[in-house]
Structures are given as C-alpha cells and as structure tokens.
Amino acid sequence: MLRIALVPGDGIGTEVVPEARRVLEAAAATYGIEVEVEEWDLGAERYLREGVTITEDEFTRLSANDALLMGAFGDPRVPGEEHVRDILLGLRFRLDLYVNFRPCVLLAPELSPLKRVKVPVRLEIFRENTEGMYVGMGGVFRKGTPQEVAIEEDLNSRAGVERIIRAAFEFAEARGRGRVTLVDKANAMRNAGGLWRRVFAEVGEGYPEIEQSAVYVDAMAMDLVRRPEQYEVLVTSNLFGDIISDLAAELTGGLGLAPSANIHPGRHAMFEPVHGSAPDIAGQGRANPIGAVRCVALLLDHFGHQEAAERVEQAVAAAIAEGKTTRDLGGGFSTSEVGAWLAEHVSRSGAGAT
Ligand code: NAD
Ligand code: IPM
Ligand code: MN
C-alpha cells in the first residue's frame, strides 16, 4: 500500500494536481498497485484565511506518507511568499530531500524553440536541494536606510556536496548514461567552486567509465542553447540548478512538461512539477498538466513500478504526437481534457497488464 499525500497548493497547482491524480489512479488500477490518496488544503488560501502556513502536527503527519505530490505555491496576494518558504522549502529542508532530480527530455524536435536541435536531448539535472544560497543565512543591516546591507550566504558543506554528486554518478551508472557534467562558477566563486571541483574529481574516480567535465554556469547557459544534445547528467548547486532547470525545460518543450522529484533516498520522496503557480493563466483551464502527470511517472518509478511508469510516459508521448495538448503546445484541449485523455490511454493500453 502506497500512501500518497496530494497538496495542490495555489494557482494552476489546483488545476494540474487533480489530473495527475486521475492518471495515478488509472495506472494503479491497471497495474494492481494499491494506493491511498489523501488531499491536503495547504497554500495561500489557507494562509490568508487562518494566518497559518503549516503547523508542526501537519508537518509530522504529511511526512509520515510514502510520498507527497505537490502542485505549486505562490500567490500575488502573498507578496512576501512566506507560505512558499514554510511549506515547499520547509519540506525540502526539514525532510532533508537533498536530491532534486529534474529530467528534461525532448520527445520531438518541433517541441523545442531551437531551430537546429537534434533528438535525442535528454538533460537530467541533479540539483542540490538543501544548501547553497537557499539556507537563509545572513541578514539585513541598517534596513531602510541608504546604507542598507543585505547578506545572503552560500553554504556548501563537504557532506552535502558529496552526496548530491554521488547521487548523480550512481544514477548515471545505473541507467547507462555516459557523461556527468558539473555546473559551477568556480572562476569567480573560488571557495565553493574549489570544494565542488575537488569532491567531483574524488567521487568521479569511482566511475572511470563515465566521461566527466566541469562547465561554468554562464557557459552552460550558452551551450544548452547551442548544443544541448551533448549533455546528459548535470550536477549543480541549489540556485544554479533552479535556473538551468527552467532553461532546460523550455528547450525541451516548455515548463508545462517538466517534472521533478525531491528525494532523500530510503526515507522521503516528494514530487512536484518544475513550474510555479502561473498566476497569469490560473483559473482558465489552460495549464498544461503534463509536468504534474510526469511526476506520477517519477513516483511510480521510484517505488519500483517501472512498467506503470513507462505506460504513463508513453501516454504523454502519444498525447503530444496526436496533438491532444493544451495551447502552450499548440493544441486545443483544456487541462482536464488532457488529463482525461491521458488517464484513458493509460487504462486502455495497459489492459491485460498484470
Ligand atoms: P511560473 O512557472 O508560475 O510561470 C512562468 C511562465 O510559464 C508563465 O507565463 C506561465 O503561464 C507559464 N507556465 C508555467 N506552468 C505552465 C503550465 N503547466 N502550462 C502552461 N504554461 C505554464 O513562474 P513565475 O511566474 O515566476 O512564478 C509564479 C509563482 O509561482 C511565484 O509565486 C513563484 O514563487 C511560484 N513558483 C512556485 C514553484 C513551486 O511551487 N514549485 C515553482 C516556481 C515558481
Ligand atoms: C522551483 C521554484 C522554487 C525554487 C521557488 C518557488 C522557491 O522556483 O521549485 O524551481 O527556487 O526552488
Ligand atoms: Mn524554479
């Protein structure tokens, strides 16, 4: 029995998560996977209503699930984004979900805004998820005066750097990927950069069959546009991973297609699309649910249900090939029409599966 907490959150999160749920339930029924799903009301509405982001008790009960499936957090009515930090970043940090895995796979050249792109493009980003510029260390001094100073510390521990680099190499080895690239800014940020490069070289020694290199993040931004097909697994810090994952998503069909997994191997797993709450299109039924649906594939894969996971990915590929998509991909379907089509495809094509 897999116990899964669904937290739709804000904006289009509330539109895409029900579609992910539909596909999850279709896959579970088809493949005989027992799931118990519970929906949670956390997000801006609740915060504005009650003045509470997440309680200790909720945190404890949420983390007792096998997996969490989140939508998105962020609402123009909460300009300080405090609920985003407490709920989303709070769970990542407090559950020590140090692997943020963000695969961006180009299914067909015409999905990319790049003119000369060749398939396959398969960028699999391992973003460090518990340290870096996100730890909130530092402070503000002389606030509101012309002499104001704001310090945001970039924390990089050897243990933290080592475990994400090792996760990237382990994944590459297990899945037969030939190349792992470290993305950093070691020329300007020598302290952190030096640590990442030393640890990358040390850990990399254990994987001599895998090609290894380090690329500065500015050059990586350029090269991902110039020749994305030459990269495979990328490993990087929290902030650089955030930025290059939006870029990689857009190069491979758009933010609407990109899923992510936040994992502490052996302990906790939380899945969420890479995109945010998209206030510009929220409430219109136009959000692409595929990023959220692909989170279901990552979830199934994580719990050893490879066949069901592949079936979900096949349904996504079929929807795209047949134009059963939302308008960001040029289709005329609404969010729920895409979800219904995908769920139906998973049920239909999986019939007879055990
Ligand atoms: P965003 O990802 O919400 O939107 C960026 C652009 O992509 C928008 O034009 C949007 O319409 C489009 N887009 C995103 N998802 C889409 C989808 N599924 N289908 C079609 N189009 C899609 O980024 P933003 O505008 O910078 O952020 C909005 C809010 O979301 C902010 O409060 C931000 O902090 C938050 N945010 C949350 C998460 C998260 O919860 N994981 C991630 C990113 C941003
Ligand atoms: C993401 C988001 C978050 C991040 C924000 C909402 C704090 O952009 O999941 O990519 O920066 O990690
Ligand atoms: Mn982001």
Short mmCIF file of N, CA and C in Angstrom, two decimals, residues 184-336:
data_model
loop_
_atom_site.label_atom_id
_atom_site.label_comp_id
_atom_site.label_asym_id
_atom_site.label_seq_id
_atom_site.Cartn_x
_atom_site.Cartn_y
_atom_site.Cartn_z
N ASP A 184 29.19 24.93 -12.33
CA ASP A 184 29.55 25.79 -11.19
C ASP A 184 30.01 27.16 -11.68
N LYS A 185 30.57 27.90 -10.77
CA LYS A 185 31.11 29.22 -11.13
C LYS A 185 32.44 29.35 -10.39
N ALA A 186 33.27 28.32 -10.59
CA ALA A 186 34.49 28.20 -9.80
C ALA A 186 35.52 29.27 -10.14
N ASN A 187 35.36 29.96 -11.26
CA ASN A 187 36.32 31.03 -11.57
C ASN A 187 36.09 32.24 -10.67
N ALA A 188 34.84 32.59 -10.42
CA ALA A 188 34.56 33.77 -9.59
C ALA A 188 34.33 33.39 -8.13
N MET A 189 33.65 32.26 -7.90
CA MET A 189 33.32 31.84 -6.52
C MET A 189 34.28 30.72 -6.15
N ARG A 190 35.49 31.11 -5.75
CA ARG A 190 36.57 30.13 -5.64
C ARG A 190 36.42 29.20 -4.44
N ASN A 191 35.82 29.69 -3.35
CA ASN A 191 35.73 28.85 -2.16
C ASN A 191 34.80 27.67 -2.40
N ALA A 192 33.56 28.01 -2.77
CA ALA A 192 32.59 26.94 -3.04
C ALA A 192 33.00 26.15 -4.27
N GLY A 193 33.44 26.85 -5.29
CA GLY A 193 33.82 26.19 -6.54
C GLY A 193 34.95 25.19 -6.33
N GLY A 194 35.91 25.58 -5.50
CA GLY A 194 37.04 24.69 -5.23
C GLY A 194 36.56 23.41 -4.57
N LEU A 195 35.67 23.55 -3.59
CA LEU A 195 35.15 22.37 -2.90
C LEU A 195 34.40 21.46 -3.88
N TRP A 196 33.49 22.02 -4.65
CA TRP A 196 32.72 21.22 -5.61
C TRP A 196 33.66 20.49 -6.58
N ARG A 197 34.67 21.20 -7.09
CA ARG A 197 35.57 20.58 -8.08
C ARG A 197 36.39 19.45 -7.47
N ARG A 198 36.88 19.67 -6.25
CA ARG A 198 37.68 18.62 -5.61
C ARG A 198 36.82 17.38 -5.34
N VAL A 199 35.64 17.62 -4.81
CA VAL A 199 34.78 16.48 -4.48
C VAL A 199 34.32 15.77 -5.76
N PHE A 200 34.04 16.54 -6.79
CA PHE A 200 33.60 15.95 -8.07
C PHE A 200 34.71 15.03 -8.61
N ALA A 201 35.96 15.49 -8.54
CA ALA A 201 37.08 14.68 -9.03
C ALA A 201 37.24 13.42 -8.17
N GLU A 202 37.12 13.59 -6.87
CA GLU A 202 37.29 12.44 -5.96
C GLU A 202 36.20 11.38 -6.18
N VAL A 203 34.96 11.84 -6.15
CA VAL A 203 33.85 10.89 -6.33
C VAL A 203 33.91 10.28 -7.72
N GLY A 204 34.24 11.10 -8.70
CA GLY A 204 34.30 10.65 -10.09
C GLY A 204 35.30 9.53 -10.32
N GLU A 205 36.34 9.46 -9.47
CA GLU A 205 37.34 8.38 -9.62
C GLU A 205 36.71 7.00 -9.52
N GLY A 206 35.60 6.93 -8.78
CA GLY A 206 34.91 5.65 -8.62
C GLY A 206 34.10 5.26 -9.86
N TYR A 207 34.04 6.14 -10.84
CA TYR A 207 33.21 5.88 -12.03
C TYR A 207 34.05 6.14 -13.29
N PRO A 208 35.14 5.39 -13.47
CA PRO A 208 36.09 5.71 -14.55
C PRO A 208 35.48 5.57 -15.94
N GLU A 209 34.41 4.79 -16.06
CA GLU A 209 33.82 4.59 -17.38
C GLU A 209 32.91 5.76 -17.78
N ILE A 210 32.66 6.67 -16.86
CA ILE A 210 31.77 7.80 -17.17
C ILE A 210 32.61 9.04 -17.49
N GLU A 211 32.31 9.67 -18.62
CA GLU A 211 33.01 10.89 -19.02
C GLU A 211 32.64 12.02 -18.07
N GLN A 212 33.63 12.79 -17.63
CA GLN A 212 33.38 13.81 -16.61
C GLN A 212 34.00 15.13 -17.01
N SER A 213 33.24 16.21 -16.79
CA SER A 213 33.83 17.53 -17.03
C SER A 213 33.11 18.56 -16.18
N ALA A 214 33.71 19.74 -16.07
CA ALA A 214 33.10 20.84 -15.33
C ALA A 214 32.94 22.01 -16.28
N VAL A 215 31.79 22.65 -16.21
CA VAL A 215 31.50 23.78 -17.11
C VAL A 215 30.96 24.92 -16.26
N TYR A 216 31.45 26.14 -16.51
CA TYR A 216 30.93 27.31 -15.78
C TYR A 216 29.47 27.53 -16.17
N VAL A 217 28.70 28.02 -15.19
CA VAL A 217 27.25 28.11 -15.41
C VAL A 217 26.88 29.08 -16.53
N ASP A 218 27.65 30.14 -16.71
CA ASP A 218 27.33 31.06 -17.81
C ASP A 218 27.57 30.36 -19.17
N ALA A 219 28.68 29.64 -19.25
CA ALA A 219 28.96 28.92 -20.49
C ALA A 219 27.93 27.81 -20.70
N MET A 220 27.46 27.21 -19.60
CA MET A 220 26.44 26.16 -19.73
C MET A 220 25.13 26.75 -20.28
N ALA A 221 24.76 27.94 -19.82
CA ALA A 221 23.54 28.58 -20.33
C ALA A 221 23.66 28.77 -21.84
N MET A 222 24.83 29.20 -22.27
CA MET A 222 25.09 29.38 -23.71
C MET A 222 25.05 28.04 -24.44
N ASP A 223 25.75 27.07 -23.88
CA ASP A 223 25.91 25.80 -24.59
C ASP A 223 24.62 24.98 -24.62
N LEU A 224 23.77 25.17 -23.61
CA LEU A 224 22.49 24.45 -23.63
C LEU A 224 21.63 24.94 -24.80
N VAL A 225 21.81 26.19 -25.17
CA VAL A 225 21.08 26.72 -26.32
C VAL A 225 21.78 26.29 -27.62
N ARG A 226 23.12 26.26 -27.59
CA ARG A 226 23.88 25.95 -28.80
C ARG A 226 23.84 24.47 -29.16
N ARG A 227 24.08 23.61 -28.16
CA ARG A 227 24.14 22.18 -28.48
C ARG A 227 23.76 21.32 -27.26
N PRO A 228 22.48 21.37 -26.91
CA PRO A 228 22.02 20.65 -25.71
C PRO A 228 22.24 19.14 -25.81
N GLU A 229 22.31 18.63 -27.05
CA GLU A 229 22.42 17.18 -27.22
C GLU A 229 23.73 16.62 -26.70
N GLN A 230 24.71 17.48 -26.43
CA GLN A 230 25.98 16.92 -25.97
C GLN A 230 26.04 16.71 -24.46
N TYR A 231 24.99 17.11 -23.73
CA TYR A 231 25.00 16.90 -22.28
C TYR A 231 24.03 15.80 -21.88
N GLU A 232 24.32 15.18 -20.76
CA GLU A 232 23.45 14.12 -20.25
C GLU A 232 23.06 14.44 -18.81
N VAL A 233 23.84 13.93 -17.85
CA VAL A 233 23.55 14.21 -16.44
C VAL A 233 24.31 15.46 -16.02
N LEU A 234 23.59 16.41 -15.43
CA LEU A 234 24.21 17.64 -14.93
C LEU A 234 24.06 17.66 -13.41
N VAL A 235 25.12 18.04 -12.70
CA VAL A 235 25.01 18.12 -11.25
C VAL A 235 25.45 19.51 -10.82
N THR A 236 24.65 20.12 -9.92
CA THR A 236 24.94 21.51 -9.59
C THR A 236 24.31 21.92 -8.26
N SER A 237 24.55 23.16 -7.89
CA SER A 237 24.07 23.69 -6.61
C SER A 237 22.59 24.06 -6.71
N ASN A 238 22.06 24.43 -5.57
CA ASN A 238 20.64 24.75 -5.46
C ASN A 238 20.21 25.87 -6.42
N LEU A 239 20.88 26.98 -6.36
CA LEU A 239 20.47 28.13 -7.18
C LEU A 239 20.74 27.89 -8.67
N PHE A 240 21.93 27.41 -9.00
CA PHE A 240 22.21 27.18 -10.42
C PHE A 240 21.26 26.11 -10.98
N GLY A 241 20.92 25.13 -10.14
CA GLY A 241 20.01 24.08 -10.58
C GLY A 241 18.62 24.63 -10.84
N ASP A 242 18.19 25.56 -10.00
CA ASP A 242 16.89 26.20 -10.21
C ASP A 242 16.87 26.89 -11.57
N ILE A 243 17.92 27.61 -11.86
CA ILE A 243 17.94 28.42 -13.09
C ILE A 243 18.09 27.54 -14.33
N ILE A 244 19.06 26.63 -14.31
CA ILE A 244 19.24 25.84 -15.55
C ILE A 244 18.10 24.85 -15.77
N SER A 245 17.35 24.52 -14.71
CA SER A 245 16.23 23.60 -14.95
C SER A 245 15.08 24.31 -15.67
N ASP A 246 14.86 25.58 -15.41
CA ASP A 246 13.86 26.31 -16.21
C ASP A 246 14.33 26.41 -17.66
N LEU A 247 15.61 26.69 -17.85
CA LEU A 247 16.15 26.80 -19.21
C LEU A 247 16.03 25.45 -19.95
N ALA A 248 16.46 24.39 -19.27
CA ALA A 248 16.42 23.07 -19.91
C ALA A 248 14.97 22.67 -20.21
N ALA A 249 14.05 23.03 -19.31
CA ALA A 249 12.63 22.70 -19.53
C ALA A 249 12.12 23.42 -20.78
N GLU A 250 12.46 24.67 -20.89
CA GLU A 250 11.95 25.45 -22.02
C GLU A 250 12.54 24.94 -23.34
N LEU A 251 13.77 24.49 -23.29
CA LEU A 251 14.41 23.97 -24.51
C LEU A 251 13.81 22.65 -24.96
N THR A 252 13.14 21.98 -24.05
CA THR A 252 12.63 20.64 -24.37
C THR A 252 11.10 20.59 -24.37
N GLY A 253 10.47 21.72 -24.62
CA GLY A 253 9.02 21.70 -24.79
C GLY A 253 8.26 22.62 -23.86
N GLY A 254 8.96 23.21 -22.89
CA GLY A 254 8.30 24.19 -22.04
C GLY A 254 8.13 23.72 -20.61
N LEU A 255 7.94 24.71 -19.74
CA LEU A 255 7.78 24.43 -18.31
C LEU A 255 6.60 23.51 -18.03
N GLY A 256 5.61 23.55 -18.88
CA GLY A 256 4.42 22.73 -18.67
C GLY A 256 4.68 21.23 -18.76
N LEU A 257 5.84 20.86 -19.27
CA LEU A 257 6.14 19.42 -19.45
C LEU A 257 7.08 18.85 -18.39
N ALA A 258 7.67 19.71 -17.56
CA ALA A 258 8.81 19.26 -16.75
C ALA A 258 8.41 18.82 -15.33
N PRO A 259 8.77 17.59 -14.95
CA PRO A 259 8.50 17.11 -13.60
C PRO A 259 9.77 17.19 -12.73
N SER A 260 9.60 17.02 -11.44
CA SER A 260 10.78 16.88 -10.59
C SER A 260 10.49 15.99 -9.40
N ALA A 261 11.56 15.39 -8.90
CA ALA A 261 11.47 14.57 -7.69
C ALA A 261 12.41 15.14 -6.66
N ASN A 262 11.93 15.28 -5.44
CA ASN A 262 12.76 15.70 -4.31
C ASN A 262 12.90 14.49 -3.40
N ILE A 263 14.12 14.00 -3.29
CA ILE A 263 14.28 12.69 -2.66
C ILE A 263 15.34 12.72 -1.55
N HIS A 264 15.05 12.06 -0.45
CA HIS A 264 16.11 11.60 0.44
C HIS A 264 16.07 10.08 0.31
N PRO A 265 17.03 9.50 -0.44
CA PRO A 265 16.94 8.08 -0.75
C PRO A 265 16.71 7.23 0.51
N GLY A 266 15.72 6.34 0.41
CA GLY A 266 15.43 5.45 1.51
C GLY A 266 14.55 6.05 2.59
N ARG A 267 14.29 7.34 2.52
CA ARG A 267 13.48 7.97 3.57
C ARG A 267 12.22 8.67 3.06
N HIS A 268 12.40 9.74 2.30
CA HIS A 268 11.25 10.54 1.90
C HIS A 268 11.30 10.87 0.42
N ALA A 269 10.12 11.06 -0.16
CA ALA A 269 10.04 11.42 -1.57
C ALA A 269 8.89 12.40 -1.80
N MET A 270 9.20 13.48 -2.47
CA MET A 270 8.18 14.49 -2.76
C MET A 270 8.30 14.87 -4.23
N PHE A 271 7.17 14.89 -4.92
CA PHE A 271 7.19 15.12 -6.37
C PHE A 271 6.43 16.40 -6.68
N GLU A 272 6.94 17.17 -7.60
CA GLU A 272 6.27 18.43 -7.97
C GLU A 272 6.71 18.82 -9.37
N PRO A 273 5.80 19.40 -10.16
CA PRO A 273 6.24 19.92 -11.45
C PRO A 273 7.24 21.05 -11.22
N VAL A 274 8.07 21.31 -12.23
CA VAL A 274 9.09 22.37 -12.10
C VAL A 274 8.44 23.75 -12.12
N HIS A 275 7.31 23.86 -12.79
CA HIS A 275 6.68 25.18 -12.93
C HIS A 275 6.08 25.68 -11.63
N GLY A 276 5.73 26.96 -11.64
CA GLY A 276 5.09 27.58 -10.48
C GLY A 276 3.59 27.65 -10.63
N SER A 277 2.99 28.57 -9.89
CA SER A 277 1.53 28.66 -9.82
C SER A 277 0.93 29.42 -11.00
N ALA A 278 1.79 30.01 -11.84
CA ALA A 278 1.37 30.68 -13.08
C ALA A 278 0.13 31.54 -12.91
N PRO A 279 0.20 32.59 -12.10
CA PRO A 279 -0.99 33.44 -11.89
C PRO A 279 -1.52 34.02 -13.19
N ASP A 280 -0.65 34.15 -14.21
CA ASP A 280 -1.12 34.75 -15.48
C ASP A 280 -2.13 33.88 -16.22
N ILE A 281 -2.15 32.57 -15.94
CA ILE A 281 -3.12 31.72 -16.65
C ILE A 281 -4.02 30.93 -15.69
N ALA A 282 -3.86 31.18 -14.38
CA ALA A 282 -4.61 30.38 -13.39
C ALA A 282 -6.12 30.59 -13.54
N GLY A 283 -6.86 29.51 -13.32
CA GLY A 283 -8.32 29.59 -13.32
C GLY A 283 -8.93 29.55 -14.70
N GLN A 284 -8.13 29.36 -15.73
CA GLN A 284 -8.66 29.39 -17.09
C GLN A 284 -8.72 28.02 -17.76
N GLY A 285 -8.26 26.99 -17.05
CA GLY A 285 -8.29 25.65 -17.64
C GLY A 285 -7.32 25.49 -18.79
N ARG A 286 -6.27 26.32 -18.82
CA ARG A 286 -5.30 26.22 -19.92
C ARG A 286 -3.95 25.68 -19.49
N ALA A 287 -3.79 25.41 -18.20
CA ALA A 287 -2.48 24.93 -17.74
C ALA A 287 -2.21 23.54 -18.29
N ASN A 288 -0.99 23.33 -18.69
CA ASN A 288 -0.58 22.02 -19.17
C ASN A 288 -0.38 21.10 -17.95
N PRO A 289 -1.11 20.00 -17.87
CA PRO A 289 -0.97 19.12 -16.70
C PRO A 289 0.15 18.10 -16.83
N ILE A 290 0.87 18.11 -17.97
CA ILE A 290 1.82 17.01 -18.23
C ILE A 290 2.98 16.99 -17.24
N GLY A 291 3.47 18.16 -16.83
CA GLY A 291 4.55 18.18 -15.83
C GLY A 291 4.11 17.45 -14.56
N ALA A 292 2.89 17.73 -14.12
CA ALA A 292 2.37 17.07 -12.92
C ALA A 292 2.14 15.57 -13.18
N VAL A 293 1.65 15.25 -14.36
CA VAL A 293 1.40 13.84 -14.70
C VAL A 293 2.74 13.07 -14.76
N ARG A 294 3.74 13.71 -15.29
CA ARG A 294 5.05 13.04 -15.33
C ARG A 294 5.62 12.83 -13.93
N CYS A 295 5.18 13.64 -12.98
CA CYS A 295 5.57 13.40 -11.58
C CYS A 295 5.04 12.04 -11.12
N VAL A 296 3.87 11.68 -11.63
CA VAL A 296 3.31 10.37 -11.31
C VAL A 296 4.23 9.27 -11.86
N ALA A 297 4.76 9.49 -13.07
CA ALA A 297 5.70 8.50 -13.63
C ALA A 297 6.95 8.41 -12.76
N LEU A 298 7.47 9.55 -12.32
CA LEU A 298 8.66 9.52 -11.44
C LEU A 298 8.34 8.80 -10.13
N LEU A 299 7.14 9.06 -9.61
CA LEU A 299 6.73 8.42 -8.36
C LEU A 299 6.64 6.90 -8.52
N LEU A 300 5.98 6.48 -9.59
CA LEU A 300 5.83 5.03 -9.82
C LEU A 300 7.20 4.39 -10.00
N ASP A 301 8.05 5.04 -10.75
CA ASP A 301 9.41 4.53 -10.98
C ASP A 301 10.16 4.44 -9.64
N HIS A 302 10.01 5.45 -8.83
CA HIS A 302 10.71 5.49 -7.53
C HIS A 302 10.32 4.29 -6.65
N PHE A 303 9.05 3.88 -6.74
CA PHE A 303 8.60 2.76 -5.90
C PHE A 303 8.66 1.42 -6.63
N GLY A 304 9.42 1.38 -7.72
CA GLY A 304 9.69 0.09 -8.38
C GLY A 304 8.64 -0.35 -9.39
N HIS A 305 7.70 0.54 -9.72
CA HIS A 305 6.66 0.17 -10.70
C HIS A 305 7.06 0.71 -12.08
N GLN A 306 8.14 0.13 -12.63
CA GLN A 306 8.70 0.65 -13.88
C GLN A 306 7.73 0.56 -15.05
N GLU A 307 7.02 -0.56 -15.10
CA GLU A 307 6.12 -0.75 -16.25
C GLU A 307 5.00 0.30 -16.24
N ALA A 308 4.44 0.52 -15.07
CA ALA A 308 3.38 1.53 -14.95
C ALA A 308 3.94 2.92 -15.26
N ALA A 309 5.14 3.18 -14.81
CA ALA A 309 5.77 4.49 -15.06
C ALA A 309 5.96 4.69 -16.56
N GLU A 310 6.45 3.64 -17.22
CA GLU A 310 6.66 3.75 -18.66
C GLU A 310 5.35 3.96 -19.40
N ARG A 311 4.30 3.32 -18.90
CA ARG A 311 2.99 3.48 -19.53
C ARG A 311 2.52 4.93 -19.44
N VAL A 312 2.75 5.56 -18.33
CA VAL A 312 2.38 6.98 -18.19
C VAL A 312 3.19 7.82 -19.17
N GLU A 313 4.48 7.55 -19.27
CA GLU A 313 5.33 8.30 -20.22
C GLU A 313 4.89 8.04 -21.65
N GLN A 314 4.49 6.81 -21.94
CA GLN A 314 4.01 6.51 -23.30
C GLN A 314 2.73 7.27 -23.60
N ALA A 315 1.86 7.39 -22.61
CA ALA A 315 0.61 8.14 -22.81
C ALA A 315 0.94 9.60 -23.11
N VAL A 316 1.90 10.15 -22.38
CA VAL A 316 2.32 11.54 -22.61
C VAL A 316 2.85 11.69 -24.05
N ALA A 317 3.71 10.76 -24.45
CA ALA A 317 4.28 10.83 -25.81
C ALA A 317 3.17 10.73 -26.85
N ALA A 318 2.19 9.87 -26.60
CA ALA A 318 1.08 9.71 -27.56
C ALA A 318 0.23 10.97 -27.62
N ALA A 319 -0.06 11.56 -26.48
CA ALA A 319 -0.86 12.80 -26.46
C ALA A 319 -0.17 13.89 -27.27
N ILE A 320 1.13 13.99 -27.10
CA ILE A 320 1.89 15.02 -27.82
C ILE A 320 1.90 14.71 -29.33
N ALA A 321 2.15 13.44 -29.66
CA ALA A 321 2.20 13.06 -31.09
C ALA A 321 0.86 13.28 -31.76
N GLU A 322 -0.23 13.08 -31.02
CA GLU A 322 -1.57 13.20 -31.62
C GLU A 322 -2.19 14.59 -31.42
N GLY A 323 -1.42 15.51 -30.82
CA GLY A 323 -1.93 16.88 -30.64
C GLY A 323 -3.02 17.01 -29.59
N LYS A 324 -3.08 16.05 -28.68
CA LYS A 324 -4.09 16.13 -27.60
C LYS A 324 -3.49 16.95 -26.45
N THR A 325 -3.27 18.23 -26.71
CA THR A 325 -2.50 19.05 -25.79
C THR A 325 -3.17 20.39 -25.51
N THR A 326 -2.65 21.05 -24.49
CA THR A 326 -3.09 22.41 -24.19
C THR A 326 -2.43 23.39 -25.16
N ARG A 327 -2.83 24.64 -25.08
CA ARG A 327 -2.42 25.56 -26.14
C ARG A 327 -0.95 25.97 -26.10
N ASP A 328 -0.28 25.80 -24.95
CA ASP A 328 1.17 26.08 -24.93
C ASP A 328 1.90 25.17 -25.90
N LEU A 329 1.30 24.00 -26.20
CA LEU A 329 1.92 23.08 -27.17
C LEU A 329 1.18 23.12 -28.51
N GLY A 330 0.30 24.07 -28.65
CA GLY A 330 -0.37 24.24 -29.93
C GLY A 330 -1.68 23.50 -30.07
N GLY A 331 -2.10 22.80 -28.99
CA GLY A 331 -3.35 22.04 -29.06
C GLY A 331 -4.55 22.86 -28.62
N GLY A 332 -5.72 22.24 -28.66
CA GLY A 332 -6.93 22.95 -28.28
C GLY A 332 -7.60 22.35 -27.06
N PHE A 333 -6.91 21.48 -26.35
CA PHE A 333 -7.50 20.80 -25.20
C PHE A 333 -7.39 21.66 -23.94
N SER A 334 -8.35 21.47 -23.04
CA SER A 334 -8.25 22.11 -21.72
C SER A 334 -7.39 21.21 -20.82
N THR A 335 -7.06 21.74 -19.65
CA THR A 335 -6.27 20.97 -18.68
C THR A 335 -6.93 19.62 -18.38
N SER A 336 -8.25 19.66 -18.11
CA SER A 336 -8.90 18.41 -17.70
C SER A 336 -9.13 17.48 -18.89
#
